[in-house]
PDB file of C-alpha atoms in Angstrom:
ATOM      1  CA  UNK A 665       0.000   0.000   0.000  1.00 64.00           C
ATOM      2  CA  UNK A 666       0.998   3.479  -0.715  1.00 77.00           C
ATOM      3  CA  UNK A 667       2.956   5.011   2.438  1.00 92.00           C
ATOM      4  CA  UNK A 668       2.979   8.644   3.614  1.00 96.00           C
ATOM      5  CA  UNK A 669       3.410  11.427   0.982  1.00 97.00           C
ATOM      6  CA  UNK A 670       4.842  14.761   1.503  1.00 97.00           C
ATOM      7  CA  UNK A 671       5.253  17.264  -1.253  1.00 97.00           C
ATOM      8  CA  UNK A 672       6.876  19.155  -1.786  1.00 97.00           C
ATOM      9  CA  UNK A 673      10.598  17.336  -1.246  1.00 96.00           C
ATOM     10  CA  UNK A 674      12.370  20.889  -1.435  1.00 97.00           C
ATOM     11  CA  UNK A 675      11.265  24.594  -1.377  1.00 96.00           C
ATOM     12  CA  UNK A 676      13.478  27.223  -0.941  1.00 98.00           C
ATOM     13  CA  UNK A 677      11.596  30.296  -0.248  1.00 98.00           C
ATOM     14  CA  UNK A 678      12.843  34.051   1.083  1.00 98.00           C
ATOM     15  CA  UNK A 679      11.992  35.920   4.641  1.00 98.00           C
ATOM     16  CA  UNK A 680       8.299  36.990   5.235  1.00 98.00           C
ATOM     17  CA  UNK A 681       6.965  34.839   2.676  1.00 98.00           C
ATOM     18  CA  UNK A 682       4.535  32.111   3.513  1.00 98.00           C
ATOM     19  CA  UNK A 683       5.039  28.595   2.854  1.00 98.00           C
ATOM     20  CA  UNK A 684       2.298  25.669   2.881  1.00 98.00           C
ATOM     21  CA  UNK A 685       3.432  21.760   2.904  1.00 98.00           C
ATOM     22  CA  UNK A 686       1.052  18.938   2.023  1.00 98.00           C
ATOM     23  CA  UNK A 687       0.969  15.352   3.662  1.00 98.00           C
ATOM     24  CA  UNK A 688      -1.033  12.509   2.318  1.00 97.00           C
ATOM     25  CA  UNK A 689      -1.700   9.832   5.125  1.00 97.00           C
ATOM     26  CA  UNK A 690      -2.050   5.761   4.624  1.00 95.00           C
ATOM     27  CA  UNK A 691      -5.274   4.969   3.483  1.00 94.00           C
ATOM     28  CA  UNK A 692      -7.595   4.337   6.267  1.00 91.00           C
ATOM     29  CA  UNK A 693      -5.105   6.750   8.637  1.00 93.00           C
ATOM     30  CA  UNK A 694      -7.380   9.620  10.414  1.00 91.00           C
ATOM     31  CA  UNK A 695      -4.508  10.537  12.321  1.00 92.00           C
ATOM     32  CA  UNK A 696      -1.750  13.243  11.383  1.00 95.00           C
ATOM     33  CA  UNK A 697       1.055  14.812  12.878  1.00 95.00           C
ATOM     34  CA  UNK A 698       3.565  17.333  11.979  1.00 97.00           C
ATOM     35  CA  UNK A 699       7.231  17.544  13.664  1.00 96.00           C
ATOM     36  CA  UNK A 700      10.101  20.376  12.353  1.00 97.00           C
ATOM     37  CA  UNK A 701      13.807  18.771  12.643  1.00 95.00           C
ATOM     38  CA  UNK A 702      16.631  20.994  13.270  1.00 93.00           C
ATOM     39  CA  UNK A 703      20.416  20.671  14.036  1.00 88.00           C
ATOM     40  CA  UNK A 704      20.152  22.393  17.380  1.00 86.00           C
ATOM     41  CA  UNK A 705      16.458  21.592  18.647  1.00 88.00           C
ATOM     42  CA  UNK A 706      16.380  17.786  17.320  1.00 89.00           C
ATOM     43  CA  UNK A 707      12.446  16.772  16.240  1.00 92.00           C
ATOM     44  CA  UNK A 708       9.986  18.901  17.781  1.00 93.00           C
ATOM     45  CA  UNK A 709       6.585  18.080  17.939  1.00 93.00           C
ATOM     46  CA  UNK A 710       3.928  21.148  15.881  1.00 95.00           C
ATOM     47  CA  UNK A 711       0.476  19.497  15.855  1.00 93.00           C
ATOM     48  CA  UNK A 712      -1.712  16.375  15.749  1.00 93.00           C
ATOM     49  CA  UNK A 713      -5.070  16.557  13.591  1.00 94.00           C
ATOM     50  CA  UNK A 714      -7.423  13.790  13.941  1.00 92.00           C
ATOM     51  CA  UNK A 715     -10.578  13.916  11.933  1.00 91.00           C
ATOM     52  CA  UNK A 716     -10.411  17.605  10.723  1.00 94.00           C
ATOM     53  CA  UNK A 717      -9.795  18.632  14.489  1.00 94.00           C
ATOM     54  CA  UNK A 718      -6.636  19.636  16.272  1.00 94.00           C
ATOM     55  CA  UNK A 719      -5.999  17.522  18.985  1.00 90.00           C
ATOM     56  CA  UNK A 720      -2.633  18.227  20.165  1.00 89.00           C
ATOM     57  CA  UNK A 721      -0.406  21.585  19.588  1.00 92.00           C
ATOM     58  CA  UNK A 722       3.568  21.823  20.246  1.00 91.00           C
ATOM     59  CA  UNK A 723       5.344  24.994  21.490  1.00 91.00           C
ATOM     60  CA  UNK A 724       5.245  26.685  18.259  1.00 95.00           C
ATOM     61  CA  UNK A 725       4.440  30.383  17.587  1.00 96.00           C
ATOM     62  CA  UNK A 726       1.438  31.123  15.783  1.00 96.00           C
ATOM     63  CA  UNK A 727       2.652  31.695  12.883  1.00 97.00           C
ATOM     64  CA  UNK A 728       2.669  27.739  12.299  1.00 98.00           C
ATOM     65  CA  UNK A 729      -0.607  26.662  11.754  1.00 97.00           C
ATOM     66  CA  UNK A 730      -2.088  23.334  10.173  1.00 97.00           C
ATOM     67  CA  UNK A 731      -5.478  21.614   9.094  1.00 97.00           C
ATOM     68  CA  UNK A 732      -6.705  18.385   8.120  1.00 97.00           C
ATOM     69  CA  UNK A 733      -9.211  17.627   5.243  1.00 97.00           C
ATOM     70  CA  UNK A 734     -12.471  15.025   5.392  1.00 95.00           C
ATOM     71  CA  UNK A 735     -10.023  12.863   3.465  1.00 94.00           C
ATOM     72  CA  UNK A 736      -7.351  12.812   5.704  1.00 95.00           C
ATOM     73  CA  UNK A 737      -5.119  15.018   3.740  1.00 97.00           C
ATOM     74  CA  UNK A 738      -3.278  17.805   6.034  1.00 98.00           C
ATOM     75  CA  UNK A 739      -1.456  20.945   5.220  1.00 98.00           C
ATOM     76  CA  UNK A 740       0.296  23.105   7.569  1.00 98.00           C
ATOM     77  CA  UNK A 741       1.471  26.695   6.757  1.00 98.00           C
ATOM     78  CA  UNK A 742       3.734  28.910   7.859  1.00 98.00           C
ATOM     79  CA  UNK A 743       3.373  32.858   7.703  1.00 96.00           C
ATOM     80  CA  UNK A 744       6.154  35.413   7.531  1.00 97.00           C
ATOM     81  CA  UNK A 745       8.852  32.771   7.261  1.00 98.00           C
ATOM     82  CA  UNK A 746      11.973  33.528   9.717  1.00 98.00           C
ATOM     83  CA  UNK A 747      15.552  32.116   8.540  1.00 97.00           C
ATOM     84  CA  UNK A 748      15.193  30.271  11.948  1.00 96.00           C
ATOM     85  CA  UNK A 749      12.285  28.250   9.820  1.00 97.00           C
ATOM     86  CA  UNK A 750      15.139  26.597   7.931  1.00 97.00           C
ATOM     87  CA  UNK A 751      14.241  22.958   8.759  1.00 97.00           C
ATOM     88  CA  UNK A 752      13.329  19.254   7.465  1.00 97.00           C
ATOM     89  CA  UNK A 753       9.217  18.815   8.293  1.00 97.00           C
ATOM     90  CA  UNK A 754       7.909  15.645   8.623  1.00 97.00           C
ATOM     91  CA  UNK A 755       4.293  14.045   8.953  1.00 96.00           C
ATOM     92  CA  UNK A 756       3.402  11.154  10.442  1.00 95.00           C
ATOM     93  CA  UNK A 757      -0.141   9.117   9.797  1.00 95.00           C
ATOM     94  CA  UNK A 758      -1.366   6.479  12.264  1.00 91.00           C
ATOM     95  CA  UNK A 759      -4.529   3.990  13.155  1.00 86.00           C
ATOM     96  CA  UNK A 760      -3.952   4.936  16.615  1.00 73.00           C
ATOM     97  CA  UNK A 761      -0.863   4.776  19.610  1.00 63.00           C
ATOM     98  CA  UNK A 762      -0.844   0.893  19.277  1.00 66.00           C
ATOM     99  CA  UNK A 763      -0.403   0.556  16.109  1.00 71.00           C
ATOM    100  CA  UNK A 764       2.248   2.786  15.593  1.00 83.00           C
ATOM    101  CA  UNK A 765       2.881   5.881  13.208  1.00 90.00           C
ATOM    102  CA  UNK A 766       4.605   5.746  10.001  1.00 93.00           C
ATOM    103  CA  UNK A 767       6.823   9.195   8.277  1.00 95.00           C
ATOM    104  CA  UNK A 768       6.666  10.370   4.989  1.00 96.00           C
ATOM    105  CA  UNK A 769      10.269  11.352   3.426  1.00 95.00           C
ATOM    106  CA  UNK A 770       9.918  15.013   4.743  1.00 96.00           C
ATOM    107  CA  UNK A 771       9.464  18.436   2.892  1.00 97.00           C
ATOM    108  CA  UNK A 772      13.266  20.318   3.069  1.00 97.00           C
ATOM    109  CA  UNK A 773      11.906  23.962   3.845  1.00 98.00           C
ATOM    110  CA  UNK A 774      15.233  26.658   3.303  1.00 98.00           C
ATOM    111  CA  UNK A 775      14.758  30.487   4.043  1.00 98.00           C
ATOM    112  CA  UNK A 776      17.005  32.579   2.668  1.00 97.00           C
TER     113      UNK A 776
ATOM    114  CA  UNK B 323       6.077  17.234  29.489  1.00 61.00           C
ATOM    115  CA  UNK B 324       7.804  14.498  28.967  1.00 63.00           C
ATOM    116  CA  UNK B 325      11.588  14.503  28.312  1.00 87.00           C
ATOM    117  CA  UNK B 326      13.230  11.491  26.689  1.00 93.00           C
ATOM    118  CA  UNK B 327      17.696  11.524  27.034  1.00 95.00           C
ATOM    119  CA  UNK B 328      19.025   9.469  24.677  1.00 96.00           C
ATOM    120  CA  UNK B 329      22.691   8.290  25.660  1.00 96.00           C
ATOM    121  CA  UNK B 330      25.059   8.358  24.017  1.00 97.00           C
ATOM    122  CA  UNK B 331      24.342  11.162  21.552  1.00 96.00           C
ATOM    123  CA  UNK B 332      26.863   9.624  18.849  1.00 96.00           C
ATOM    124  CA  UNK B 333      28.830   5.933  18.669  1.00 96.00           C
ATOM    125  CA  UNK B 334      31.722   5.155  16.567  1.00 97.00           C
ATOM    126  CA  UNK B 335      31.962   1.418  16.325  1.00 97.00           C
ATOM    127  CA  UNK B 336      33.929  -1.361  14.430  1.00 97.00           C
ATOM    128  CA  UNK B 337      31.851  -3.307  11.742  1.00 97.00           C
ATOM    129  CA  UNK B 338      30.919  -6.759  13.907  1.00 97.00           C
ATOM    130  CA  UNK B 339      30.759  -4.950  16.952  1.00 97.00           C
ATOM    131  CA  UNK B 340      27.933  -5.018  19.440  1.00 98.00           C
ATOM    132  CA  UNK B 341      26.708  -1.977  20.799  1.00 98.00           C
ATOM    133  CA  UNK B 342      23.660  -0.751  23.140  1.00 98.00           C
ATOM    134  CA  UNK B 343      21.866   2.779  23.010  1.00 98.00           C
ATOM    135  CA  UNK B 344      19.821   4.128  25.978  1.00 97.00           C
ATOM    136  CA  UNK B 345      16.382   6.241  26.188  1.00 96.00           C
ATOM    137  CA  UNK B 346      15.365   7.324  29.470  1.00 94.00           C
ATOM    138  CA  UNK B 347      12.171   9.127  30.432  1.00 90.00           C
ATOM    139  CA  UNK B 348      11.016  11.758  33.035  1.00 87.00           C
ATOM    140  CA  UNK B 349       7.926   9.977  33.425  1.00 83.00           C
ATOM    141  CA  UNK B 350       5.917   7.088  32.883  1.00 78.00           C
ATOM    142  CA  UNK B 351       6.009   5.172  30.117  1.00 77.00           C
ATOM    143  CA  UNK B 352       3.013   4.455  28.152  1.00 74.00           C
ATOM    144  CA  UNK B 353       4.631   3.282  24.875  1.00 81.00           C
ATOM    145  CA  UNK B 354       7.994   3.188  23.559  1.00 90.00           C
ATOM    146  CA  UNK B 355       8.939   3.689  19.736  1.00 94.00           C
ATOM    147  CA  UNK B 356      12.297   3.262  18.303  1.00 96.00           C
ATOM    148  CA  UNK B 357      13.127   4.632  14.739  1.00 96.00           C
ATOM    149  CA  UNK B 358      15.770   4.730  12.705  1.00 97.00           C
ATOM    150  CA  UNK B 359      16.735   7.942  10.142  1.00 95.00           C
ATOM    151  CA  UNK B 360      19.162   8.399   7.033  1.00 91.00           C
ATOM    152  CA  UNK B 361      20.340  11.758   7.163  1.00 83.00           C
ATOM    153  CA  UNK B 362      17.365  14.220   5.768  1.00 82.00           C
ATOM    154  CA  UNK B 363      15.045  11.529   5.022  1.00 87.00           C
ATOM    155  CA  UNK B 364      11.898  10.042   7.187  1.00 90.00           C
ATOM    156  CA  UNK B 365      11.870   7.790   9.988  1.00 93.00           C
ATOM    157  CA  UNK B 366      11.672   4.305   9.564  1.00 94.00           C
ATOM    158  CA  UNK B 367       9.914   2.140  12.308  1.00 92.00           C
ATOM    159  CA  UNK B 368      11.881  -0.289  14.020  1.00 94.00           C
ATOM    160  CA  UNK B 369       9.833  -1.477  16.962  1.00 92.00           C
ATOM    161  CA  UNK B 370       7.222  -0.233  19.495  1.00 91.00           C
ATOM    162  CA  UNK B 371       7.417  -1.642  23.354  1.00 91.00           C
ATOM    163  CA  UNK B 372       4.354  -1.361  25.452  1.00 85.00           C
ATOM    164  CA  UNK B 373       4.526  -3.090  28.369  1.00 81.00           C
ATOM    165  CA  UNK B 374       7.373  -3.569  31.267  1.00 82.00           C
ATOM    166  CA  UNK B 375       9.400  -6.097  30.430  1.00 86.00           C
ATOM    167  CA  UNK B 376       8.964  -6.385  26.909  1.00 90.00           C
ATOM    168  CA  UNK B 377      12.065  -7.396  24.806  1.00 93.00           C
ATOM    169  CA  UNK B 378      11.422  -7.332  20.898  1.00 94.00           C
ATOM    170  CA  UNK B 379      13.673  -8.237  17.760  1.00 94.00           C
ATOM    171  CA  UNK B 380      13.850  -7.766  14.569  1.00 89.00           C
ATOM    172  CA  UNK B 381      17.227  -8.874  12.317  1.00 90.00           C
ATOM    173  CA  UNK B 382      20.122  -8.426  14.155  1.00 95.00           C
ATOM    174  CA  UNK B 383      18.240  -5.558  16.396  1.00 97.00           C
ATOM    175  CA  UNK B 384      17.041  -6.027  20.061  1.00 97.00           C
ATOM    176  CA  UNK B 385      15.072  -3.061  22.146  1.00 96.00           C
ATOM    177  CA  UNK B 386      13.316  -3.935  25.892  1.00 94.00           C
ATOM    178  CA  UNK B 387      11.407  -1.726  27.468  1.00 92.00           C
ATOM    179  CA  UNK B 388      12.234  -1.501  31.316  1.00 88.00           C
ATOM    180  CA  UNK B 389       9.050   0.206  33.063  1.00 71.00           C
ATOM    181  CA  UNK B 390      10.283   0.517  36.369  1.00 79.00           C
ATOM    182  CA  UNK B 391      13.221   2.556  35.484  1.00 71.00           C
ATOM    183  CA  UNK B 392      11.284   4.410  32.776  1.00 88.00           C
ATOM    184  CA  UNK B 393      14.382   3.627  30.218  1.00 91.00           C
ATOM    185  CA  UNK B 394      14.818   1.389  27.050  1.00 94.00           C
ATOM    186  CA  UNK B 395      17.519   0.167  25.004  1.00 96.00           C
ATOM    187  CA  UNK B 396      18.289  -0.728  21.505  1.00 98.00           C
ATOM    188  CA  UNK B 397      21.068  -3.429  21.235  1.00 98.00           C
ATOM    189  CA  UNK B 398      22.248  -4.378  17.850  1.00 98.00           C
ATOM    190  CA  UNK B 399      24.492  -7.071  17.517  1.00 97.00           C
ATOM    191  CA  UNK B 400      27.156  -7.830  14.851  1.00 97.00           C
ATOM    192  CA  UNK B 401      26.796  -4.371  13.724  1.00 97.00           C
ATOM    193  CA  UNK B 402      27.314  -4.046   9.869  1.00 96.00           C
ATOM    194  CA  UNK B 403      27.273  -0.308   7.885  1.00 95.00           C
ATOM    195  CA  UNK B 404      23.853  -0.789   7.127  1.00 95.00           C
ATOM    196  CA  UNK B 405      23.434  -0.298  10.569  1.00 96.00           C
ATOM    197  CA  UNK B 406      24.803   3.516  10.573  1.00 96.00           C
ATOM    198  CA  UNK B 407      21.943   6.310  10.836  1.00 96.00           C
ATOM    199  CA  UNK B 408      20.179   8.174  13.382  1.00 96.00           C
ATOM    200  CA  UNK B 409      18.148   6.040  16.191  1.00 97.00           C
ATOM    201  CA  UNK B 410      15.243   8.423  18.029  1.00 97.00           C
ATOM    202  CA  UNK B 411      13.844   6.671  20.622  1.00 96.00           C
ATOM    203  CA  UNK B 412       9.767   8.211  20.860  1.00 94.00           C
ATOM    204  CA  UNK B 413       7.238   8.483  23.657  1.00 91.00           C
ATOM    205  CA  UNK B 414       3.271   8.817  23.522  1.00 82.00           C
ATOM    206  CA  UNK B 415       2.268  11.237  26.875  1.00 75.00           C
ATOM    207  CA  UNK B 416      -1.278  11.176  28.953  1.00 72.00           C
ATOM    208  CA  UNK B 417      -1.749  13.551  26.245  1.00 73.00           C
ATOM    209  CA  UNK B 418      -1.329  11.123  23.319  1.00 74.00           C
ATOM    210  CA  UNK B 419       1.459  13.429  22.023  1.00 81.00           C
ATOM    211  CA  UNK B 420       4.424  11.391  20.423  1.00 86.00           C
ATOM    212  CA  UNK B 421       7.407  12.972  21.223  1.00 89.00           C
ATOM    213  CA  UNK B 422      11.099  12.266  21.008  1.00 93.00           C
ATOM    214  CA  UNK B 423      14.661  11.781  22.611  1.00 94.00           C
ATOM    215  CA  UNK B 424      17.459  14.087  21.103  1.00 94.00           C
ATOM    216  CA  UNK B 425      18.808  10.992  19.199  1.00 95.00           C
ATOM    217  CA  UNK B 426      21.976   8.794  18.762  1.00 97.00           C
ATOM    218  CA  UNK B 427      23.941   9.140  15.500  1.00 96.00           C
ATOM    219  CA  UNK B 428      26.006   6.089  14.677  1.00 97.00           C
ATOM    220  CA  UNK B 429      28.558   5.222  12.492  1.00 97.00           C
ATOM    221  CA  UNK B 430      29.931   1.916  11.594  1.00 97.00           C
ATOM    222  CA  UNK B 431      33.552   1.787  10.329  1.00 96.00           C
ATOM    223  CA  UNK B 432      34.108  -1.248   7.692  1.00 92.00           C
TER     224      UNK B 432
END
């Protein structure tokens, strides 16, 4: 079965622009989360959606925000980028705790 | 929140060496996740431990989950380059928030 799709891979985009990533869950998943990886603060934690509501939000500034589609789907944006922003974002999709939650390859987000 | 330490942060071993990695948590443990990550790319799932005492393996990799002391480990054995990556030991709070240790990086020298 098709696994968890991010796109896009890369995107470089410049200061106080705004930026919005896509993940496509497993089939079936209702669950999505959202984590930013960086050198210095390892993988943090943004948001969980579970059917189209926001169950769970990180320490993130508002200017990270997310949503999550009847089908699943999820997007999360981020407004007036900072070069801080710089990071590798990942998704994860899952049935539930027990069954674990499987990562899509990641969307490479530069600010320059 | 909980805080997972991974120890150590990065391991230099020998191909056909044996080596352990530690995750230890500031609270209870409600479920344990190990994953492995090539640089820049997505986690892959290893193994998830969810009660005390647990000991799983998969190939040549062997994690337990010790509830009392709130810590796992990940033991591979025989280690071989394929082994080399990022390990992130994860954590699902009361909250049902996954979150996760700092990391160990580790290389494995032919």
């Amino acid at each position: 079965k098709a696994g968890v799709t991010q796109t896009p891979r890369y995107l470089i985009k410049t200061r106080g622009q705004q930026v919005t990533l896509s993940c496509s869950p497993i089939s079936g998943h209702r669950s999505v989360s959202w984590y930013q990886q960086t050198p210095g603060q390892g993988l943090q934690f943004l948001f969980e959606y579970f059917s189209e509501t926001q169950r769970n939000k990180g320490n993130f500034p508002g200017r990270f925000s997310g949503r999550q589609f009847s089908n699943s789907r999820s997007e999360m944006n981020v407004s007036t980028l900072e070069l801080g922003d710089s990071a590798l974002y990942l998704c994860a999709s899952s049935l539930g705790t027990a069954d674990g939650y499987t990562f899509g390859s990641g969307t490479r987000l530069t600010v320059v | 929140s909980q805080e997972l330490e991974q120890s150590p942060q990065s391991l230099i071993v020998q191909e056909g060496k044996n080596l352990t990695i530690n995750c230890t948590s500031s609270k209870t443990l409600y479920g344990l996740y190990w994953y492995k990550q090539k640089y820049g790319e997505g986690l892959i799932f290893l193994m998830m431990l969810q009660k005390g005492g647990e000991e799983k393996s998969h190939e040549k990799i062997t994690a337990k989950l010790d509830e009392k002391k709130q810590q796992s480990s990940l033991h591979i054995t025989a280690s071989q380059p394929s082994h080399a990556g990022i390990y992130l030991c994860g954590a699902v709070n009361a909250g049902n928030m996954l979150t996760f240790g700092g990391g160990t990086r580790l290389m494995v020298k032919p």
